Tab-separated table of C-alpha atoms in Angstrom:
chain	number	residue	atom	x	y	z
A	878	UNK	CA	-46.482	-163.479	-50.645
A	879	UNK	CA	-47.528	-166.984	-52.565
A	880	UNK	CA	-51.140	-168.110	-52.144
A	881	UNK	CA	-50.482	-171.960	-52.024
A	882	UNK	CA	-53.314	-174.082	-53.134
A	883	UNK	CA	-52.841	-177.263	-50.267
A	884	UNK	CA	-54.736	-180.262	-51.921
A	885	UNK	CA	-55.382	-181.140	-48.713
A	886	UNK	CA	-56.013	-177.928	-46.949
A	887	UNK	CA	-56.729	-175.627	-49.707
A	888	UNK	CA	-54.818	-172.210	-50.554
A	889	UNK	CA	-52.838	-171.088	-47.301
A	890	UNK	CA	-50.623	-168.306	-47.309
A	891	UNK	CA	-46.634	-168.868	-47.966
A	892	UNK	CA	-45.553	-168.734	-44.492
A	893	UNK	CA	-47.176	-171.909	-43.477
A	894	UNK	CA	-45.225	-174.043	-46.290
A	895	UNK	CA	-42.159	-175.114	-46.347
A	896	UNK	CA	-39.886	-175.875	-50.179
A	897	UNK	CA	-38.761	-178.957	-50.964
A	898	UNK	CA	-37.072	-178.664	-53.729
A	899	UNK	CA	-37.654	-180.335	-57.260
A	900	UNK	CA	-40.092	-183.080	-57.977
A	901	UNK	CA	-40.005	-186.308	-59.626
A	902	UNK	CA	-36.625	-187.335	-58.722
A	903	UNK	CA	-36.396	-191.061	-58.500
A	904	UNK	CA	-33.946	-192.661	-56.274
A	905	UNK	CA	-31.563	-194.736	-57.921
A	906	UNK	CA	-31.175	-198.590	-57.136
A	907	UNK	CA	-28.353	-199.225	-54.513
A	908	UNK	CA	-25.725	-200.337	-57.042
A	909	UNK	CA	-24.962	-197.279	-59.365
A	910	UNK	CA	-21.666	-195.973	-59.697
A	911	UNK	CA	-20.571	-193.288	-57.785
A	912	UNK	CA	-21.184	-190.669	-60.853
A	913	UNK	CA	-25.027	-191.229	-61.086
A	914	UNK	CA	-25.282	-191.646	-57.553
A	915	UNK	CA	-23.920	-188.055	-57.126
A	916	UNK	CA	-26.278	-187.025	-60.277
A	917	UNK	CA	-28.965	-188.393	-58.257
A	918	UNK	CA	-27.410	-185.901	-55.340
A	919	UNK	CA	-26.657	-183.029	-56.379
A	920	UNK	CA	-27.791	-182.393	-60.143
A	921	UNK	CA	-30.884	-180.435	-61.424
A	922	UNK	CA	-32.132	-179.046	-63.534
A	923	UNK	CA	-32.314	-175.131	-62.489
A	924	UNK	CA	-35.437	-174.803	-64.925
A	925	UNK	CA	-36.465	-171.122	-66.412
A	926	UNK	CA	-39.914	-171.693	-66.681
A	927	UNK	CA	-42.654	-174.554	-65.348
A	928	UNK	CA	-40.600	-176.253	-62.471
A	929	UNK	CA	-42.282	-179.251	-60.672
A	930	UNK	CA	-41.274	-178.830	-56.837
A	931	UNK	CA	-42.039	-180.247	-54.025
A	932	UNK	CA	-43.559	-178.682	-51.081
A	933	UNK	CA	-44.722	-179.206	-47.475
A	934	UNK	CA	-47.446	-177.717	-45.132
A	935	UNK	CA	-45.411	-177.966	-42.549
A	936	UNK	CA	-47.378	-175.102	-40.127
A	937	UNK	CA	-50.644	-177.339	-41.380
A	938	UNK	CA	-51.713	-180.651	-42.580
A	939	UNK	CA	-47.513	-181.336	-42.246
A	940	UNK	CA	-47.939	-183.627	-45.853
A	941	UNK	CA	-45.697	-183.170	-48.787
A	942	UNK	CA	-47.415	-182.589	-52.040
A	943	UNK	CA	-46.216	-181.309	-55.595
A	944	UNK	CA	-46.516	-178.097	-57.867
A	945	UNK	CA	-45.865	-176.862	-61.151
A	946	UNK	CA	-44.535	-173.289	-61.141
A	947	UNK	CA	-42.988	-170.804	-63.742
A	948	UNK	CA	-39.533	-169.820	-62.026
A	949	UNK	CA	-40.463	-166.839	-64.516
A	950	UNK	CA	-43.280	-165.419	-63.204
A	951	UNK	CA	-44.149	-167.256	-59.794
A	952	UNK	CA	-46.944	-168.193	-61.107
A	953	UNK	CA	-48.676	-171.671	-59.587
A	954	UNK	CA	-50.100	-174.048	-62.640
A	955	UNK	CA	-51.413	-177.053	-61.234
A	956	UNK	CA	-51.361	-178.549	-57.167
A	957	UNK	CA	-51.273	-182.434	-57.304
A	958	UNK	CA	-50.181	-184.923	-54.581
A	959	UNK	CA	-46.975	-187.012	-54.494
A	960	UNK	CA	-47.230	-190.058	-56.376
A	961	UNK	CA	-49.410	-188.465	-59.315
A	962	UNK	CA	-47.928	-187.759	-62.944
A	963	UNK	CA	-46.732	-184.264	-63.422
A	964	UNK	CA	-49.623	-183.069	-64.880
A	965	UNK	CA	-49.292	-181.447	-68.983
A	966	UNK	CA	-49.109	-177.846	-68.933
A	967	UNK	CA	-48.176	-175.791	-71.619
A	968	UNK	CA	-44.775	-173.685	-71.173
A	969	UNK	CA	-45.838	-170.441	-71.174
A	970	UNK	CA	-45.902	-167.350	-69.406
B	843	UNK	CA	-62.099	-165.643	-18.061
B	844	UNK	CA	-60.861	-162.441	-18.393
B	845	UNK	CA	-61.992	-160.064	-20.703
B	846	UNK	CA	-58.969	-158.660	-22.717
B	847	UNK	CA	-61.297	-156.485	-24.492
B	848	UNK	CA	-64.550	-155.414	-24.695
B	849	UNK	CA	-66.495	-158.461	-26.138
B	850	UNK	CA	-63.870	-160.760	-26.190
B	851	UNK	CA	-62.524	-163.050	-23.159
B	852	UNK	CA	-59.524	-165.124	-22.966
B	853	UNK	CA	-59.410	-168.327	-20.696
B	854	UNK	CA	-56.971	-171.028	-20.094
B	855	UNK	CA	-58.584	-174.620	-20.780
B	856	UNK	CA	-58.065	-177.354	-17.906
B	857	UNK	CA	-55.902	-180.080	-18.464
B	858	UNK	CA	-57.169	-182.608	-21.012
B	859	UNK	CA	-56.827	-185.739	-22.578
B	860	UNK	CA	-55.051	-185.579	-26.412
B	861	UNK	CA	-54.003	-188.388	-28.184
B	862	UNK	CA	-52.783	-188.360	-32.181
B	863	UNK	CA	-53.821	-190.957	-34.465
B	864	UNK	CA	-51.726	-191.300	-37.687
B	865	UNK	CA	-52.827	-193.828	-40.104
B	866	UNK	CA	-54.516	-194.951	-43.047
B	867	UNK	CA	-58.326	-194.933	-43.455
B	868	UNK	CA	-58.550	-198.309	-41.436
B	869	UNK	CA	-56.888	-196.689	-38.761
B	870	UNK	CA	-59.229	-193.408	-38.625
B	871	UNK	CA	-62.465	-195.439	-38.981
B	872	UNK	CA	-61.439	-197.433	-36.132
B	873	UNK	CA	-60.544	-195.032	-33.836
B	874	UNK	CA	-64.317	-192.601	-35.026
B	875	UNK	CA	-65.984	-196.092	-34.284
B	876	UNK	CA	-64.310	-196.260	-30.820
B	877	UNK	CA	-66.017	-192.226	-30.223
B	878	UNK	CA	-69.350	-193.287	-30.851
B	879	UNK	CA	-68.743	-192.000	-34.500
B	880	UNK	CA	-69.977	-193.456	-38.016
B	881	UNK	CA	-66.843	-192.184	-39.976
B	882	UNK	CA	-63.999	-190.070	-39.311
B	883	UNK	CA	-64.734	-186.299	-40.011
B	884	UNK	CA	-63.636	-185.071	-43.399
B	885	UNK	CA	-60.620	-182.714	-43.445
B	886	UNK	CA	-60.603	-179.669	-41.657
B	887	UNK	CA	-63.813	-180.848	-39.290
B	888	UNK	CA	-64.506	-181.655	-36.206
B	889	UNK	CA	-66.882	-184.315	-35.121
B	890	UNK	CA	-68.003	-185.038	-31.460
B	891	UNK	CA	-69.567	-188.549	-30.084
B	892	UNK	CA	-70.284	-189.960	-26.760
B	893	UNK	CA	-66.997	-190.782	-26.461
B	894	UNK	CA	-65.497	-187.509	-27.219
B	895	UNK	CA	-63.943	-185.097	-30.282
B	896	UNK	CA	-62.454	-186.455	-33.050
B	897	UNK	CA	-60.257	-183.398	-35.130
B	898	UNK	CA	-58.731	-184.098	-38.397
B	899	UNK	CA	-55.763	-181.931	-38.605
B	900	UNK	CA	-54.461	-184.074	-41.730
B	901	UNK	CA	-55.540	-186.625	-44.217
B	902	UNK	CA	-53.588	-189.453	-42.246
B	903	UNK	CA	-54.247	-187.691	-39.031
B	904	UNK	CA	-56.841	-187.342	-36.043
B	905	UNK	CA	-56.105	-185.361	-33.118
B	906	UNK	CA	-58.654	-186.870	-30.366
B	907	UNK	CA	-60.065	-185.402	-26.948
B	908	UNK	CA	-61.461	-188.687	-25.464
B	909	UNK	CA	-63.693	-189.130	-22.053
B	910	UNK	CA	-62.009	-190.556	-19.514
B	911	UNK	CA	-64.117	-193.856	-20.318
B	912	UNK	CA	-63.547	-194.043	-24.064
B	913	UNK	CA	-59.558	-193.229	-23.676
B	914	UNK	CA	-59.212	-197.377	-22.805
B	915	UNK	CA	-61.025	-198.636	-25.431
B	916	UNK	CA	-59.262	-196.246	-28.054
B	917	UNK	CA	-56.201	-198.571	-27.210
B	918	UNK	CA	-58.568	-201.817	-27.952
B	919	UNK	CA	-60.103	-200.639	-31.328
B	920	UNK	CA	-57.112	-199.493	-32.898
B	921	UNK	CA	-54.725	-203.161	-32.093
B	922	UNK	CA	-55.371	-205.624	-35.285
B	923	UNK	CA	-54.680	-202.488	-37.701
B	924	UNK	CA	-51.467	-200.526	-38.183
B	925	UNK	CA	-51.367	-197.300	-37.013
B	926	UNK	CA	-49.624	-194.757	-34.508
B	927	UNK	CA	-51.560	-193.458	-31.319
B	928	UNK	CA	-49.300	-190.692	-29.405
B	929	UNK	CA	-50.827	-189.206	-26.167
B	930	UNK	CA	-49.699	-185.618	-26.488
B	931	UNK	CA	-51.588	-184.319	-23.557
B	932	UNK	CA	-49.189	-182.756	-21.888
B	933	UNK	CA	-47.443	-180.902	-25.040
B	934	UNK	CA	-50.075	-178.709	-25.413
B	935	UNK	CA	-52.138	-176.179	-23.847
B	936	UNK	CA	-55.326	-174.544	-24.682
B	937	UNK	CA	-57.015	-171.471	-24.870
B	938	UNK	CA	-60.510	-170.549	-25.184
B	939	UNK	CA	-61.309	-167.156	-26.865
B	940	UNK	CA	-64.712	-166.002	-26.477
B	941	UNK	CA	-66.993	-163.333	-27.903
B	942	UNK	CA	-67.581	-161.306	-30.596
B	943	UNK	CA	-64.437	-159.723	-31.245
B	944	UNK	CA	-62.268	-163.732	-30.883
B	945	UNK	CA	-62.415	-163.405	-35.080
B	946	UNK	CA	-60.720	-160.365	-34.831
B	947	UNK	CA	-58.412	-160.925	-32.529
B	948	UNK	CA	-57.068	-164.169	-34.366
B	949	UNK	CA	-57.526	-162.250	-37.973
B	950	UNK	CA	-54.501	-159.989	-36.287
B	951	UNK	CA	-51.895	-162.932	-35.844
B	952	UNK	CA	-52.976	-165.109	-38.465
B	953	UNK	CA	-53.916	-164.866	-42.642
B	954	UNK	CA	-56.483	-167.172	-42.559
B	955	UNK	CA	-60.266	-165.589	-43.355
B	956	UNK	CA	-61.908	-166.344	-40.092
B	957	UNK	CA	-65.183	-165.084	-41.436
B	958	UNK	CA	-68.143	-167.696	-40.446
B	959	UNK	CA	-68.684	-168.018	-44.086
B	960	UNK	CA	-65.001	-169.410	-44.579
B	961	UNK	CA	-64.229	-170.607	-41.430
B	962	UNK	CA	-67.742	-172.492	-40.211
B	963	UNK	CA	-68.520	-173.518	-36.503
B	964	UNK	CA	-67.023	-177.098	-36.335
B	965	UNK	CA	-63.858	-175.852	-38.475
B	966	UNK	CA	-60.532	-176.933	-37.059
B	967	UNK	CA	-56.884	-176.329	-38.523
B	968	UNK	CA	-53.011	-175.962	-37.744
B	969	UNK	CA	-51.910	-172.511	-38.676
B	970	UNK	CA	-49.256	-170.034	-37.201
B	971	UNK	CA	-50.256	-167.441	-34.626
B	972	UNK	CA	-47.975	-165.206	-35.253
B	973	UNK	CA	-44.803	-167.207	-35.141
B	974	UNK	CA	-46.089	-170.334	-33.267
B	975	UNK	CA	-47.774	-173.393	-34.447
B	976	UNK	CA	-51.131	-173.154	-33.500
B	977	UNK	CA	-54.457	-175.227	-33.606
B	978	UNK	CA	-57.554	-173.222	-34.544
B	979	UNK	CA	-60.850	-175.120	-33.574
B	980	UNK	CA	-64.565	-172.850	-33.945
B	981	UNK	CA	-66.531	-174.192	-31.229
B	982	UNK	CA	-69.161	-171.110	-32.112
B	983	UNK	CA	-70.088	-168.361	-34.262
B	984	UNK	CA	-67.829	-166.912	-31.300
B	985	UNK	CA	-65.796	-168.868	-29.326
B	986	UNK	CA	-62.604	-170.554	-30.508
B	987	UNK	CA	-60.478	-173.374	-28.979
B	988	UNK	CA	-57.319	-172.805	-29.535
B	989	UNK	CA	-53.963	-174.722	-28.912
B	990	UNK	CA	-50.485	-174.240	-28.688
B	991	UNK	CA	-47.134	-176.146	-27.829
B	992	UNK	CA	-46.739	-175.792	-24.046
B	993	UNK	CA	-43.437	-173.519	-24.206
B	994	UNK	CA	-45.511	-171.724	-27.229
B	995	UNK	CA	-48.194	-171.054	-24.531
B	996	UNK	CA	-46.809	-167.961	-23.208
B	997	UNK	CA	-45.928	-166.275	-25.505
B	998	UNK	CA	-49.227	-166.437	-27.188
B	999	UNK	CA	-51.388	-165.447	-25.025
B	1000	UNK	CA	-49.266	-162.267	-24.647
B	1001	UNK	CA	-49.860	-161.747	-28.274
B	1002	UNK	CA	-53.697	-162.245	-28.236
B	1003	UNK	CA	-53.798	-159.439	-25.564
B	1004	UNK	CA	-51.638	-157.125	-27.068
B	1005	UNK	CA	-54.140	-157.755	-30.377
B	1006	UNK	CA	-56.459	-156.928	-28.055
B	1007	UNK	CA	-55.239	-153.746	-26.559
B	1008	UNK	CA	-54.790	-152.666	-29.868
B	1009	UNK	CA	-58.384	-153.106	-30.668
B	1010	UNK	CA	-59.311	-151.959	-27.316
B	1011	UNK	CA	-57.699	-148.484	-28.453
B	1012	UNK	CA	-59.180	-148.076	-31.460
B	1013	UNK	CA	-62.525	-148.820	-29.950
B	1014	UNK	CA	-61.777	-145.697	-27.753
B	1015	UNK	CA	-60.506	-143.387	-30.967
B	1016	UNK	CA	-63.826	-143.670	-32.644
């Protein structure tokens, strides 16, 4: 099981979180053509290594926040909330 | 209240008044005001005023047990800023778990560390009980509040007792 550090809540065990997939994916303006639109969709980046994702406490505070987390190793780098810059950590296991 | 095992006792809470806040800090120190409160409690705490119980379940988020009295003015104090207020009093029901095995009785459906170090008297927080979405409030060193959705209600309390009987036998075995 993850220990998830909630910046809200503080660390919580897995079950009370649910994924939400990659971070820092900007929605496009309304007028893109139909190729970045389904970019925008469907396309990313399957990262080995530190992966910014998003993630909810959905059995707890219920808000969305981000983390940065080796797809390696499982290991959790940094918690930060949504709307902060993906914070710099080295790429290493 | 009934004693599910020795030194610990499980009661059902009357009906009471819940309402949810959602908003941003304008909203929150508006409706603490409207309690008889300075500020709203900081995450994960309780506080209580003449008015009633302010519980902040979320950083955008007060659950609130009002009087009877205060419930009309909540309505007043929150109008000239944006915000949500949802009476929910009827979704829920509550429990109160009582004694000095209630720690280890929740510590058997739920990971959280309800150790008083960790998990201090005026403590509140959503978790699961076992599969259900539960709200954990420490009223005392060793009495809980605890509430579930209605339908969750239940099924719940058949889970604290059977945590129970299980600690109730291995009180016997030693």
């Amino acid at each position: 099981m993850l220990l998830i550090d909630c910046p809200y809540c503080g660390p919580r065990a897995e079950i009370e979180f649910a994924y939400g997939g990659e971070a820092h994916i900007a929605r496009p303006a309304a007028d893109v053509s139909e190729a970045e639109w389904s970019a925008f969709l469907y396309l990313r980046d399957n990262t080995k290594g530190v992966l910014a994702e998003r993630w909810r406490h959905s059995h707890g505070c219920g808000r969305f926040f981000n983390a940065l987390r080796d797809t390696r190793t499982d290991q959790f780098h940094a918690f930060y909330e949504i709307g902060m810059p993906r914070p710099d950590v080295r790429d290493a296991v | 209240m009934v004693e599910i095992t020795e030194g610990c006792a499980l009661a059902g809470l009357p009906p009471m008044v819940r309402l949810v806040v959602q908003g941003r800090v304008a909203a929150l120190d508006a409706a603490a005001a409207s309690l008889g409160l300075e500020a709203p409690p900081p995450m994960l705490r309780v506080a209580s005023g003449i008015g009633g119980s302010a519980l902040r379940l979320g950083p955008f988020e007060l659950l609130i047990l009002p009087t009877w009295e205060a419930r009309a003015g909540l309505d007043a104090a929150l109008a000239p800023v944006p915000h949500s207020l949802v009476e929910v009093s009827d979704r829920n029901v509550g429990f109160l778990l009582e004694g000095a095995r209630a720690a280890d009785i929740l510590a058997g459906l739920c990971p959280l560390d309800f150790a008083l170090s960790s998990f201090p008297v005026g403590m509140v927080t959503r978790t699961l009980l076992d599969k259900a979405d539960a709200m954990v409030w420490r009223t005392d060193a060793h009495s809980f509040h605890v509430e579930v959705w209605r339908s969750f209600g239940p099924y719940v309390e058949a889970q604290l007792r059977e945590v129970a009987k299980g600690i109730s036998f291995s009180l016997l075995t030693v």
